[in-house]
Coordinates of C-alpha atoms in Angstrom, one line a residue:
M60 CA 29.3 -3.4 -45.6
T61 CA 33.0 -4.5 -45.4
M62 CA 33.6 -8.1 -44.3
N63 CA 36.9 -9.8 -43.3
P64 CA 37.4 -13.3 -44.7
P65 CA 37.0 -16.1 -42.3
P66 CA 40.4 -16.8 -40.7
A67 CA 40.4 -20.6 -41.2
S68 CA 39.8 -20.3 -45.0
T69 CA 42.5 -17.7 -45.4
Q70 CA 45.0 -19.9 -43.6
K71 CA 44.2 -22.9 -45.8
F72 CA 44.5 -21.0 -49.0
T73 CA 47.9 -19.5 -47.9
I74 CA 49.2 -23.0 -47.1
Y75 CA 48.2 -24.3 -50.6
L76 CA 49.7 -21.3 -52.3
I77 CA 53.0 -21.8 -50.4
A78 CA 53.0 -25.5 -51.3
V79 CA 52.6 -24.8 -55.1
I80 CA 55.4 -22.2 -55.1
A81 CA 57.7 -24.5 -53.1
I82 CA 57.2 -27.5 -55.4
F83 CA 57.8 -25.5 -58.6
G84 CA 60.7 -23.7 -57.0
I85 CA 62.3 -27.0 -56.1
H86 CA 61.6 -28.4 -59.6
L87 CA 63.1 -25.4 -61.5
I88 CA 66.0 -24.6 -59.2
Y89 CA 67.1 -28.0 -58.1
L90 CA 65.8 -31.0 -60.0
H91 CA 66.4 -29.7 -63.5
H92 CA 70.1 -29.1 -62.7
L93 CA 70.8 -32.6 -61.6
P94 CA 72.9 -34.7 -64.0
F95 CA 70.5 -37.6 -63.9
F96 CA 67.6 -35.6 -65.3
Q97 CA 69.9 -33.7 -67.8
N98 CA 71.2 -37.1 -69.2
N99 CA 67.8 -39.0 -69.0
R100 CA 65.2 -37.2 -71.1
M101 CA 62.4 -39.6 -70.2
A102 CA 62.9 -39.2 -66.5
S103 CA 62.8 -35.4 -67.0
I104 CA 59.5 -35.7 -68.9
A105 CA 58.0 -38.0 -66.3
I106 CA 58.9 -35.7 -63.4
D107 CA 57.5 -32.7 -65.3
S108 CA 54.3 -34.6 -66.1
G109 CA 53.9 -35.6 -62.4
L110 CA 54.5 -32.1 -61.2
F111 CA 52.0 -30.8 -63.8
V112 CA 49.4 -33.2 -62.4
V113 CA 50.2 -32.1 -58.9
F114 CA 50.0 -28.5 -60.0
M115 CA 46.6 -29.0 -61.6
L116 CA 45.3 -30.7 -58.4
L117 CA 46.5 -27.9 -56.3
I118 CA 44.9 -25.4 -58.7
L119 CA 41.6 -27.3 -58.4
L120 CA 41.9 -27.4 -54.6
G121 CA 42.7 -23.7 -54.6
I122 CA 39.6 -22.9 -56.7
R123 CA 37.5 -25.0 -54.4
L124 CA 38.8 -23.1 -51.4
L125 CA 38.2 -19.8 -53.1
K126 CA 34.6 -20.8 -53.9
R127 CA 34.0 -21.9 -50.3
R128 CA 35.5 -18.6 -49.1
E129 CA 33.2 -16.6 -51.4
T130 CA 30.2 -18.6 -50.4
S131 CA 31.0 -18.0 -46.7
I132 CA 31.5 -14.3 -47.3
S133 CA 28.2 -14.1 -49.2
E134 CA 26.3 -16.0 -46.5
S135 CA 27.8 -13.7 -43.8
A136 CA 27.0 -10.7 -45.8
E137 CA 23.4 -11.8 -46.3
R138 CA 23.0 -12.5 -42.6
Y139 CA 24.3 -9.1 -41.6
K140 CA 22.2 -7.5 -44.4
S141 CA 19.1 -9.3 -43.1
L142 CA 19.9 -8.1 -39.5
F143 CA 20.6 -4.6 -40.8
D144 CA 17.4 -4.3 -43.0
N145 CA 15.0 -6.1 -40.7
H146 CA 16.1 -4.9 -37.3
P147 CA 13.1 -3.1 -35.6
D148 CA 15.3 -0.2 -34.5
S149 CA 16.7 2.3 -36.9
I150 CA 20.2 1.6 -38.0
I151 CA 22.3 4.2 -39.9
S152 CA 25.8 4.0 -41.3
F153 CA 27.8 7.3 -41.2
S154 CA 31.1 8.4 -42.6
L155 CA 33.5 10.2 -40.3
D156 CA 32.2 13.4 -41.7
G157 CA 28.7 12.6 -40.6
D158 CA 27.3 11.9 -44.0
I159 CA 24.7 9.1 -44.2
L160 CA 26.1 6.1 -46.2
S161 CA 23.1 3.8 -45.7
S162 CA 20.1 3.2 -43.4
N163 CA 17.5 0.5 -42.9
H164 CA 13.7 0.8 -43.2
G165 CA 13.5 1.5 -39.4
L166 CA 14.6 5.1 -40.1
E167 CA 11.8 5.6 -42.6
S168 CA 9.3 4.2 -40.1
L169 CA 10.7 6.2 -37.2
L170 CA 10.7 9.6 -38.9
G171 CA 8.0 9.0 -41.5
L172 CA 10.5 9.5 -44.3
G173 CA 10.3 8.2 -47.9
E174 CA 13.1 6.0 -49.2
E175 CA 14.9 8.9 -50.9
S176 CA 14.6 11.2 -48.0
S177 CA 16.1 8.6 -45.7
K178 CA 19.2 8.6 -47.9
S179 CA 19.8 12.3 -47.3
A180 CA 23.4 13.3 -47.3
S181 CA 23.1 15.0 -44.0
F182 CA 21.8 13.8 -40.6
L183 CA 21.8 17.2 -39.0
P184 CA 18.3 18.4 -40.1
M185 CA 16.8 15.2 -38.5
I186 CA 18.0 16.1 -35.0
H187 CA 15.7 18.1 -32.7
P188 CA 17.5 21.5 -32.2
P189 CA 17.7 21.3 -28.4
D190 CA 19.6 18.0 -28.7
L191 CA 21.9 19.0 -31.6
L192 CA 25.0 19.9 -29.6
K193 CA 24.7 16.8 -27.4
T194 CA 24.3 14.5 -30.4
L195 CA 27.3 16.0 -32.2
H196 CA 29.5 15.6 -29.0
H197 CA 28.6 11.9 -28.7
F198 CA 29.2 11.4 -32.4
Q199 CA 32.7 12.9 -32.1
V200 CA 33.5 10.7 -29.1
A201 CA 32.3 7.6 -31.0
S202 CA 34.3 8.5 -34.1
E203 CA 37.4 8.4 -31.8
G204 CA 36.7 4.8 -30.8
T205 CA 34.5 4.9 -27.7
P206 CA 30.8 3.7 -28.1
Q207 CA 28.2 6.1 -26.8
N208 CA 24.6 5.7 -25.5
F209 CA 22.3 8.6 -24.7
D210 CA 18.7 9.9 -25.2
A211 CA 17.9 12.5 -27.8
S212 CA 14.9 13.5 -29.9
F213 CA 14.6 13.5 -33.7
L214 CA 12.2 15.4 -35.9
H215 CA 9.4 13.5 -37.6
Q216 CA 8.6 14.6 -41.1
N217 CA 5.4 16.2 -39.7
G218 CA 7.5 18.4 -37.4
F219 CA 7.0 16.8 -33.9
P220 CA 10.0 15.4 -31.9
I221 CA 10.4 11.6 -31.5
P222 CA 12.2 10.7 -28.2
S223 CA 14.8 8.1 -28.9
N224 CA 17.6 6.1 -27.3
V225 CA 20.8 6.5 -29.4
T226 CA 23.8 4.2 -29.5
F227 CA 26.8 5.3 -31.5
V228 CA 29.3 2.5 -32.4
P229 CA 32.6 3.1 -34.3
T230 CA 32.9 1.3 -37.6
K231 CA 36.3 -0.4 -37.9
V232 CA 38.1 -2.1 -40.8
G233 CA 41.1 -3.8 -39.4
N234 CA 42.4 -1.3 -36.8
Q235 CA 41.2 1.7 -38.6
I236 CA 37.9 3.6 -37.8
I237 CA 36.2 4.5 -41.1
G238 CA 32.8 5.6 -39.8
V239 CA 30.1 5.3 -37.1
Y240 CA 27.0 3.2 -36.8
A241 CA 23.9 4.7 -35.1
I242 CA 21.1 2.6 -33.6
L243 CA 18.0 4.6 -32.8
K244 CA 15.3 3.1 -30.5
D245 CA 11.9 4.8 -30.4
L246 CA 11.1 5.7 -26.7
T247 CA 7.6 7.0 -27.4
E248 CA 5.7 3.8 -26.4
I249 CA 8.1 3.1 -23.5
R250 CA 7.5 6.6 -22.1
E251 CA 3.8 6.3 -22.6
Q252 CA 3.9 3.0 -20.7
K253 CA 6.0 4.6 -18.0
K254 CA 3.5 7.5 -17.7
E255 CA 0.7 4.9 -17.4
I256 CA 2.7 3.0 -14.8
D257 CA 3.4 6.2 -12.9
K258 CA -0.2 7.1 -13.1
L259 CA -1.4 3.7 -11.8
Y260 CA 1.3 3.9 -9.1
K261 CA 0.1 7.3 -7.9
Q262 CA -3.5 6.1 -8.0
N263 CA -2.5 3.1 -6.0
Q264 CA -0.7 5.2 -3.5
L265 CA -3.6 7.6 -3.2
I266 CA -6.0 4.6 -2.5
L267 CA -3.6 3.1 0.0
N268 CA -3.0 6.3 1.8
S269 CA -6.7 7.4 1.8
V270 CA -7.9 4.4 3.9
S271 CA -7.9 4.6 7.6
E272 CA -6.7 1.0 8.1
G273 CA -3.0 0.2 8.0
I274 CA -2.0 -1.7 4.8
Y275 CA 1.3 -3.3 4.1
G276 CA 2.7 -6.0 1.8
I277 CA 5.4 -8.6 2.4
D278 CA 7.2 -10.9 0.0
T279 CA 7.7 -14.6 0.4
N280 CA 10.6 -13.9 2.7
G281 CA 8.5 -11.8 5.1
R282 CA 10.1 -8.6 4.0
T283 CA 8.0 -5.4 3.6
I284 CA 7.5 -4.3 0.0
F285 CA 4.9 -1.4 0.6
W286 CA 3.6 0.5 3.6
N287 CA 0.8 3.1 3.6
K288 CA 0.3 6.3 5.6
A289 CA -2.2 4.8 8.0
A290 CA 0.4 2.1 8.9
E291 CA 2.9 4.9 9.6
A292 CA 0.4 6.8 11.9
I293 CA -0.7 3.6 13.8
T294 CA 2.8 2.1 14.4
G295 CA 5.2 5.1 14.2
W296 CA 7.3 3.2 11.6
K297 CA 8.0 5.3 8.5
V298 CA 8.0 3.9 5.0
D299 CA 11.7 4.1 4.5
E300 CA 12.2 2.4 7.9
M301 CA 10.1 -0.6 7.0
L302 CA 10.7 -1.2 3.3
G303 CA 13.0 -4.3 2.9
R304 CA 12.8 -5.1 6.6
R305 CA 11.2 -8.2 8.0
I306 CA 7.7 -7.7 9.3
H307 CA 8.9 -9.6 12.4
N308 CA 9.9 -6.1 13.7
L309 CA 6.3 -5.2 13.8
I310 CA 4.7 -8.4 15.0
R311 CA 7.5 -9.3 17.4
P312 CA 6.1 -12.4 19.1
L313 CA 7.9 -13.5 22.3
H314 CA 8.8 -16.9 23.9
E315 CA 7.8 -17.5 27.4
D316 CA 11.3 -16.5 28.6
G317 CA 10.8 -13.1 26.9
T318 CA 13.2 -13.7 23.9
L319 CA 12.0 -12.9 20.4
V320 CA 10.7 -15.7 18.1
I321 CA 12.9 -16.1 15.0
P322 CA 11.0 -15.4 11.8
E323 CA 11.2 -19.1 10.6
D324 CA 9.3 -20.1 13.8
N325 CA 6.9 -17.3 13.7
A326 CA 3.4 -18.8 13.4
T327 CA 1.9 -15.4 12.6
V328 CA 4.2 -14.8 9.7
N329 CA 3.7 -18.3 8.4
T330 CA -0.1 -17.8 8.6
M331 CA 0.2 -14.6 6.6
L332 CA 2.3 -16.3 3.9
Q333 CA -0.3 -19.0 3.2
R334 CA -2.0 -19.2 -0.3
E335 CA -5.4 -18.6 1.3
G336 CA -6.6 -15.5 3.1
A337 CA -7.0 -15.4 6.8
I338 CA -8.8 -13.2 9.3
M339 CA -7.5 -12.6 12.9
N340 CA -10.0 -11.0 15.1
E341 CA -7.5 -10.1 17.8
D342 CA -3.7 -10.1 17.9
L343 CA -0.8 -7.9 19.2
F344 CA 1.4 -5.7 17.1
W345 CA 4.2 -3.5 18.3
K346 CA 4.9 0.1 17.8
K347 CA 8.3 1.7 17.1
D348 CA 8.4 3.0 20.7
G349 CA 8.2 -0.6 22.0
T350 CA 4.6 -0.6 23.1
S351 CA 2.1 -3.2 22.0
F352 CA -1.4 -2.6 20.8
P353 CA -4.3 -4.9 20.0
V354 CA -5.1 -5.3 16.3
E355 CA -7.6 -7.0 14.0
Y356 CA -6.1 -7.9 10.6
M357 CA -6.8 -9.7 7.4
S358 CA -4.2 -11.2 5.1
S359 CA -4.7 -11.9 1.4
P360 CA -2.2 -13.7 -0.9
M361 CA -0.7 -12.0 -3.9
L362 CA -0.6 -14.4 -6.8
D363 CA 0.9 -14.0 -10.3
G364 CA -0.9 -15.1 -13.5
G365 CA 0.5 -18.6 -13.1
G366 CA -0.8 -18.9 -9.5
Q367 CA 2.7 -18.5 -8.0
L368 CA 2.7 -16.9 -4.6
L369 CA 4.4 -13.4 -4.7
G370 CA 3.6 -12.3 -1.2
T371 CA 0.8 -11.2 1.0
V372 CA -1.2 -8.0 1.6
I373 CA -2.2 -7.4 5.3
T374 CA -4.9 -4.9 6.3
F375 CA -5.0 -4.1 10.0
S376 CA -6.6 -1.7 12.4
D377 CA -5.9 -0.7 16.0
I378 CA -8.8 -1.9 18.1
T379 CA -7.7 -0.3 21.3
E380 CA -10.7 2.1 21.3
L381 CA -13.0 -0.7 20.2
K382 CA -12.0 -2.8 23.1
K383 CA -12.5 0.1 25.5
T384 CA -15.9 0.6 24.0
Q385 CA -16.8 -3.1 24.3
E386 CA -15.7 -3.0 27.9
L387 CA -17.8 0.1 28.4
L388 CA -20.8 -1.8 26.8
I389 CA -20.2 -4.7 29.1
K390 CA -20.0 -2.4 32.1
S391 CA -23.2 -0.7 30.9
D392 CA -25.0 -4.0 30.8
K393 CA -23.6 -4.9 34.3
L394 CA -24.8 -1.5 35.6
S395 CA -28.2 -2.1 34.1
A396 CA -28.4 -5.4 35.9
V397 CA -27.2 -3.9 39.2
G398 CA -29.8 -1.1 38.6
Q399 CA -32.6 -3.6 38.3
L400 CA -31.4 -5.3 41.5
A401 CA -31.1 -2.0 43.2
A402 CA -34.6 -1.0 42.3
G403 CA -36.1 -4.2 43.7
V404 CA -34.0 -4.1 46.9
A405 CA -34.8 -0.4 47.5
H406 CA -38.5 -0.9 47.2
E407 CA -38.3 -3.8 49.7
I408 CA -36.2 -1.9 52.2
R409 CA -37.7 1.6 51.9
N410 CA -41.2 0.5 52.9
P411 CA -40.2 -0.9 56.4
L412 CA -37.8 2.0 56.8
T413 CA -40.6 4.5 56.3
A414 CA -42.7 2.6 59.0
L415 CA -39.8 2.5 61.5
K416 CA -39.0 6.2 61.0
G417 CA -42.7 7.1 61.5
F418 CA -43.2 5.1 64.7
L419 CA -39.9 6.4 66.1
K420 CA -41.2 9.9 65.8
L421 CA -44.3 8.9 67.7
L422 CA -42.3 7.5 70.6
K423 CA -42.0 10.1 73.4
T424 CA -40.3 9.5 76.7
S425 CA -39.2 11.5 79.7
S426 CA -36.3 9.2 80.3
A427 CA -33.0 10.6 79.1
K428 CA -31.6 7.2 78.6
E429 CA -34.5 6.0 76.5
Q430 CA -34.4 9.2 74.5
Y431 CA -30.7 8.5 73.9
Y432 CA -31.5 5.1 72.5
I433 CA -34.2 6.5 70.3
E434 CA -31.8 9.0 68.8
I435 CA -29.3 6.2 68.1
M436 CA -32.0 4.2 66.3
Q437 CA -33.0 7.3 64.3
K438 CA -29.3 7.9 63.2
E439 CA -28.9 4.2 62.3
L440 CA -32.2 4.4 60.2
Q441 CA -30.8 7.4 58.5
R442 CA -27.6 5.5 57.8
I443 CA -29.6 2.6 56.3
E444 CA -31.5 5.1 54.1
F445 CA -28.3 6.6 53.0
I446 CA -26.9 3.2 52.1
V447 CA -30.0 2.4 50.1
N448 CA -29.7 5.7 48.2
E449 CA -26.1 4.9 47.5
F450 CA -27.1 1.5 46.2
L451 CA -29.7 3.0 44.0
F452 CA -27.1 5.3 42.4
V453 CA -24.4 2.7 42.2
S454 CA -24.4 3.2 38.4
K455 CA -24.2 7.0 38.7
P456 CA -21.0 8.1 36.8
Q457 CA -18.5 10.4 38.3
A458 CA -16.9 12.8 35.8
T459 CA -13.3 12.8 37.0
H460 CA -11.2 12.5 33.9
F461 CA -11.9 15.3 31.4
V462 CA -9.7 15.4 28.3
T463 CA -9.9 17.2 24.9
S464 CA -11.7 14.9 22.5
T465 CA -13.6 15.0 19.2
L466 CA -17.3 13.9 19.1
Y467 CA -16.6 12.5 15.6
T468 CA -14.3 9.8 17.0
I469 CA -16.6 9.0 19.9
I470 CA -19.7 8.7 17.8
M471 CA -18.1 6.6 15.0
S472 CA -16.5 4.2 17.5
T473 CA -19.9 3.8 19.2
V474 CA -21.6 3.2 15.8
E475 CA -19.0 0.6 14.9
L476 CA -19.7 -1.2 18.2
L477 CA -23.5 -1.3 17.9
Q478 CA -23.5 -1.9 14.1
P479 CA -23.7 -5.8 14.4
Q480 CA -26.6 -5.6 16.8
A481 CA -28.4 -3.1 14.5
L482 CA -27.9 -5.3 11.5
L483 CA -29.3 -8.3 13.4
S484 CA -32.4 -6.2 14.1
N485 CA -32.6 -5.1 10.4
I486 CA -31.8 -1.5 11.4
E487 CA -29.6 0.8 9.3
I488 CA -27.4 3.3 11.2
E489 CA -26.7 6.5 9.2
A490 CA -24.0 8.8 10.8
E491 CA -23.6 12.2 9.3
V492 CA -20.8 13.8 11.4
D493 CA -18.3 16.3 10.3
S494 CA -14.8 15.2 11.3
G495 CA -13.8 18.9 11.4
L496 CA -16.0 19.8 14.3
P497 CA -14.2 21.6 17.2
P498 CA -13.1 19.4 20.1
V499 CA -14.9 19.2 23.5
M500 CA -13.7 18.7 27.0
C501 CA -15.2 15.4 28.2
D502 CA -14.8 12.1 29.8
E503 CA -14.8 9.9 26.7
N504 CA -16.0 6.8 28.5
Q505 CA -19.0 8.6 30.0
I506 CA -20.0 10.3 26.7
K507 CA -19.7 6.9 25.1
Q508 CA -22.0 5.4 27.8
V509 CA -24.6 8.1 27.0
F510 CA -24.4 7.4 23.3
I511 CA -24.6 3.6 23.8
N512 CA -27.7 4.0 26.1
I513 CA -29.5 6.2 23.6
M514 CA -28.6 4.0 20.6
K515 CA -29.6 0.8 22.4
N516 CA -32.9 2.3 23.4
A517 CA -33.5 3.4 19.8
I518 CA -32.6 -0.1 18.5
E519 CA -34.9 -1.8 21.0
S520 CA -37.7 0.5 20.1
M521 CA -37.6 -0.6 16.4
S522 CA -38.8 -4.2 16.7
Q523 CA -39.7 -4.2 13.0
G524 CA -36.5 -2.7 11.8
G525 CA -35.9 0.8 10.4
S526 CA -33.2 3.4 10.4
L527 CA -31.3 5.4 13.1
R528 CA -29.9 8.7 11.9
I529 CA -27.1 10.5 13.8
H530 CA -26.3 14.1 13.0
A531 CA -23.8 16.5 14.6
E532 CA -23.4 20.2 13.8
L533 CA -22.3 23.5 15.3
K534 CA -25.1 25.4 17.1
G535 CA -25.6 29.1 17.3
S536 CA -22.3 31.0 17.2
G537 CA -20.3 27.9 17.1
N538 CA -19.7 27.6 20.8
Q539 CA -21.8 24.5 21.1
I540 CA -22.2 21.2 19.3
L541 CA -25.6 19.6 18.8
V542 CA -25.8 15.8 18.4
R543 CA -29.2 14.5 17.2
F544 CA -30.3 10.9 17.3
V545 CA -33.5 10.2 15.2
D546 CA -35.1 6.8 15.2
Q547 CA -38.2 5.2 13.7
G548 CA -39.3 3.4 16.7
C549 CA -42.6 3.0 18.6
G550 CA -42.3 6.5 20.1
I551 CA -43.3 7.7 23.6
A552 CA -46.6 9.0 24.8
P553 CA -46.6 12.8 25.5
E554 CA -47.6 12.4 29.2
R555 CA -44.6 10.2 29.8
L556 CA -42.0 12.6 28.3
P557 CA -41.7 14.9 31.4
K558 CA -41.0 12.0 33.6
L559 CA -38.1 10.6 31.6
G560 CA -34.9 10.6 33.5
E561 CA -36.5 10.2 36.9
P562 CA -35.3 7.3 39.0
F563 CA -37.3 4.1 38.6
Y564 CA -39.4 5.5 35.8
S565 CA -39.1 3.7 32.5
T566 CA -41.2 3.1 29.3
K567 CA -39.8 -0.4 29.1
E568 CA -41.6 -3.3 30.7
K569 CA -38.5 -4.4 32.6
G570 CA -36.7 -1.1 32.7
T571 CA -35.6 0.8 35.9
G572 CA -35.2 4.2 34.5
L573 CA -31.6 4.4 35.7
G574 CA -30.1 4.4 32.2
L575 CA -31.7 7.7 31.1
M576 CA -31.2 9.2 34.6
V577 CA -27.4 8.4 34.3
C578 CA -27.4 10.0 30.8
F579 CA -29.0 13.2 32.1
R580 CA -26.5 13.4 35.0
I581 CA -23.5 12.8 32.7
I582 CA -24.6 15.5 30.2
E583 CA -25.3 18.0 33.1
A584 CA -21.9 17.3 34.6
H585 CA -20.3 18.2 31.2
G586 CA -22.1 21.6 31.1
G587 CA -24.6 20.5 28.5
F588 CA -28.2 19.5 28.4
M589 CA -30.3 16.7 26.8
N590 CA -33.7 17.0 25.3
I591 CA -36.1 14.2 24.2
S592 CA -39.1 14.6 21.9
S593 CA -41.3 11.9 20.5
K594 CA -44.5 10.9 18.9
L595 CA -46.2 7.6 19.2
T596 CA -45.7 5.2 16.2
E597 CA -43.5 7.9 14.5
G598 CA -40.2 7.7 16.5
T599 CA -38.1 9.6 19.0
I600 CA -35.6 12.4 18.7
V601 CA -32.8 12.8 21.3
E602 CA -30.8 16.0 21.2
I603 CA -27.6 16.5 23.2
T604 CA -25.8 19.8 23.4
L605 CA -22.2 20.1 24.6
P606 CA -20.0 23.1 24.9
T607 CA -16.8 23.2 22.7
T608 CA -13.4 23.9 24.1
T609 CA -13.5 27.4 22.6
Y610 CA -16.6 28.2 24.6
L611 CA -15.1 26.8 27.8
S612 CA -11.9 28.8 27.3
K613 CA -14.0 32.0 26.8
G614 CA -15.9 31.2 30.0
E615 CA -12.8 30.7 32.0
A616 CA -11.3 33.9 30.7
T617 CA -14.5 35.8 31.5
G618 CA -14.6 34.3 35.0

């Protein structure tokens, strides 16, 4: 390796050399020609002796400077040699013709070469053939004075390519380029790590996108750093629209005057960015179209190895359907209470009504006026009877809003609603429903009401716990869907089965029978039918058959 002397040492040595030449030049040219020194021999000897001493001192100083310079050069050379030999990357020195002048041990390690092989006169056999022209091009550019950096592969001694990052740097002495240095960095481990990272990233994306809940992450500034497919589907915001944006666009809380709360004052965002997880049972998020929807979400902090907060992961789900189902459940409970009241009132009113109607029929009169009054009383009694019947059927549903729906969605939302009640009763609900079943035309709320009534009856019948299995499948030629509920309850006596669904008939001590009656009416209104089979102490099976939209379309076409 060629080293330039340190500039400071060179300048000092030059100054001393000029001083010595100047002194002796003055002595020889000027002092010796003066008359004083020519006439005074002792003075001439004295000045010569003094100049000799000065000369010797300057020689000693010069030698000292030269030694310092050599020492400095030697130390610099050793430093550079240590860097050259011990650098973990492969370093090669080339002539301008491409011949290898020297290389460090990194080249031997990279290509599995022996010491002699690494000092081969030619570098060309080491280059992977597909990268040969590219490497030669970059070498030519570097030999003209422009450093180069690129990726290329080199052949290991065993024949397989080693992907590497190559840096070509021109070797200069003074202002002249005398060769090229090459630095090769093995990319094998880096590429393997990148493959592993890519694999983990893809797995992570698959997991995130496979769940039905919306999942997103925010950094400590409240900006979105990831966003899964379910979040896209629920909110309408695409990944590229949310990444880097403040989550405030999704949460969007408002002041009382309708203006947006700034992120710094946003209590929801601040709650999400706490170091501890939080669960919010109900909150409002906003969709891209500007509409809001109720959500349930859980936030979990992201911490690094040192416990530093990096951001937060939020898992949320749209609970719109759940809230509707809860309202339906409350409504069902209310209807049940009204039904019990109706049963009691009806029995109390119907008995005197029957007596009054019977006695009115016994009344006979020849007076037209009295007969007119009797007819008025009969009509009013009929009206009272009609009102009583209406009161009895106050919980009777009216199928007025049919839409295309999937039984999978209805069943799973009902299961989710009743799951807590089942767990409290030590009951396991197993739902085996194919999400690919064809859709049906139905009133979702009414069908949910049927499923809720059936599942609640099943849960109440299993006082000692058990399991409730729900199964749905295509029936026959695929025009109908059969939904089966199987419980392990107390069962129903055979003589009672034919009476199920009749008004005021119930197997429960405090039941009115209105619940099953309503279920039968709803299923009949949807063009289906319901069947109940049971054995005492073994359990009950409720089967509901509903026509698919394909069957309905064929029926309409045929009609």
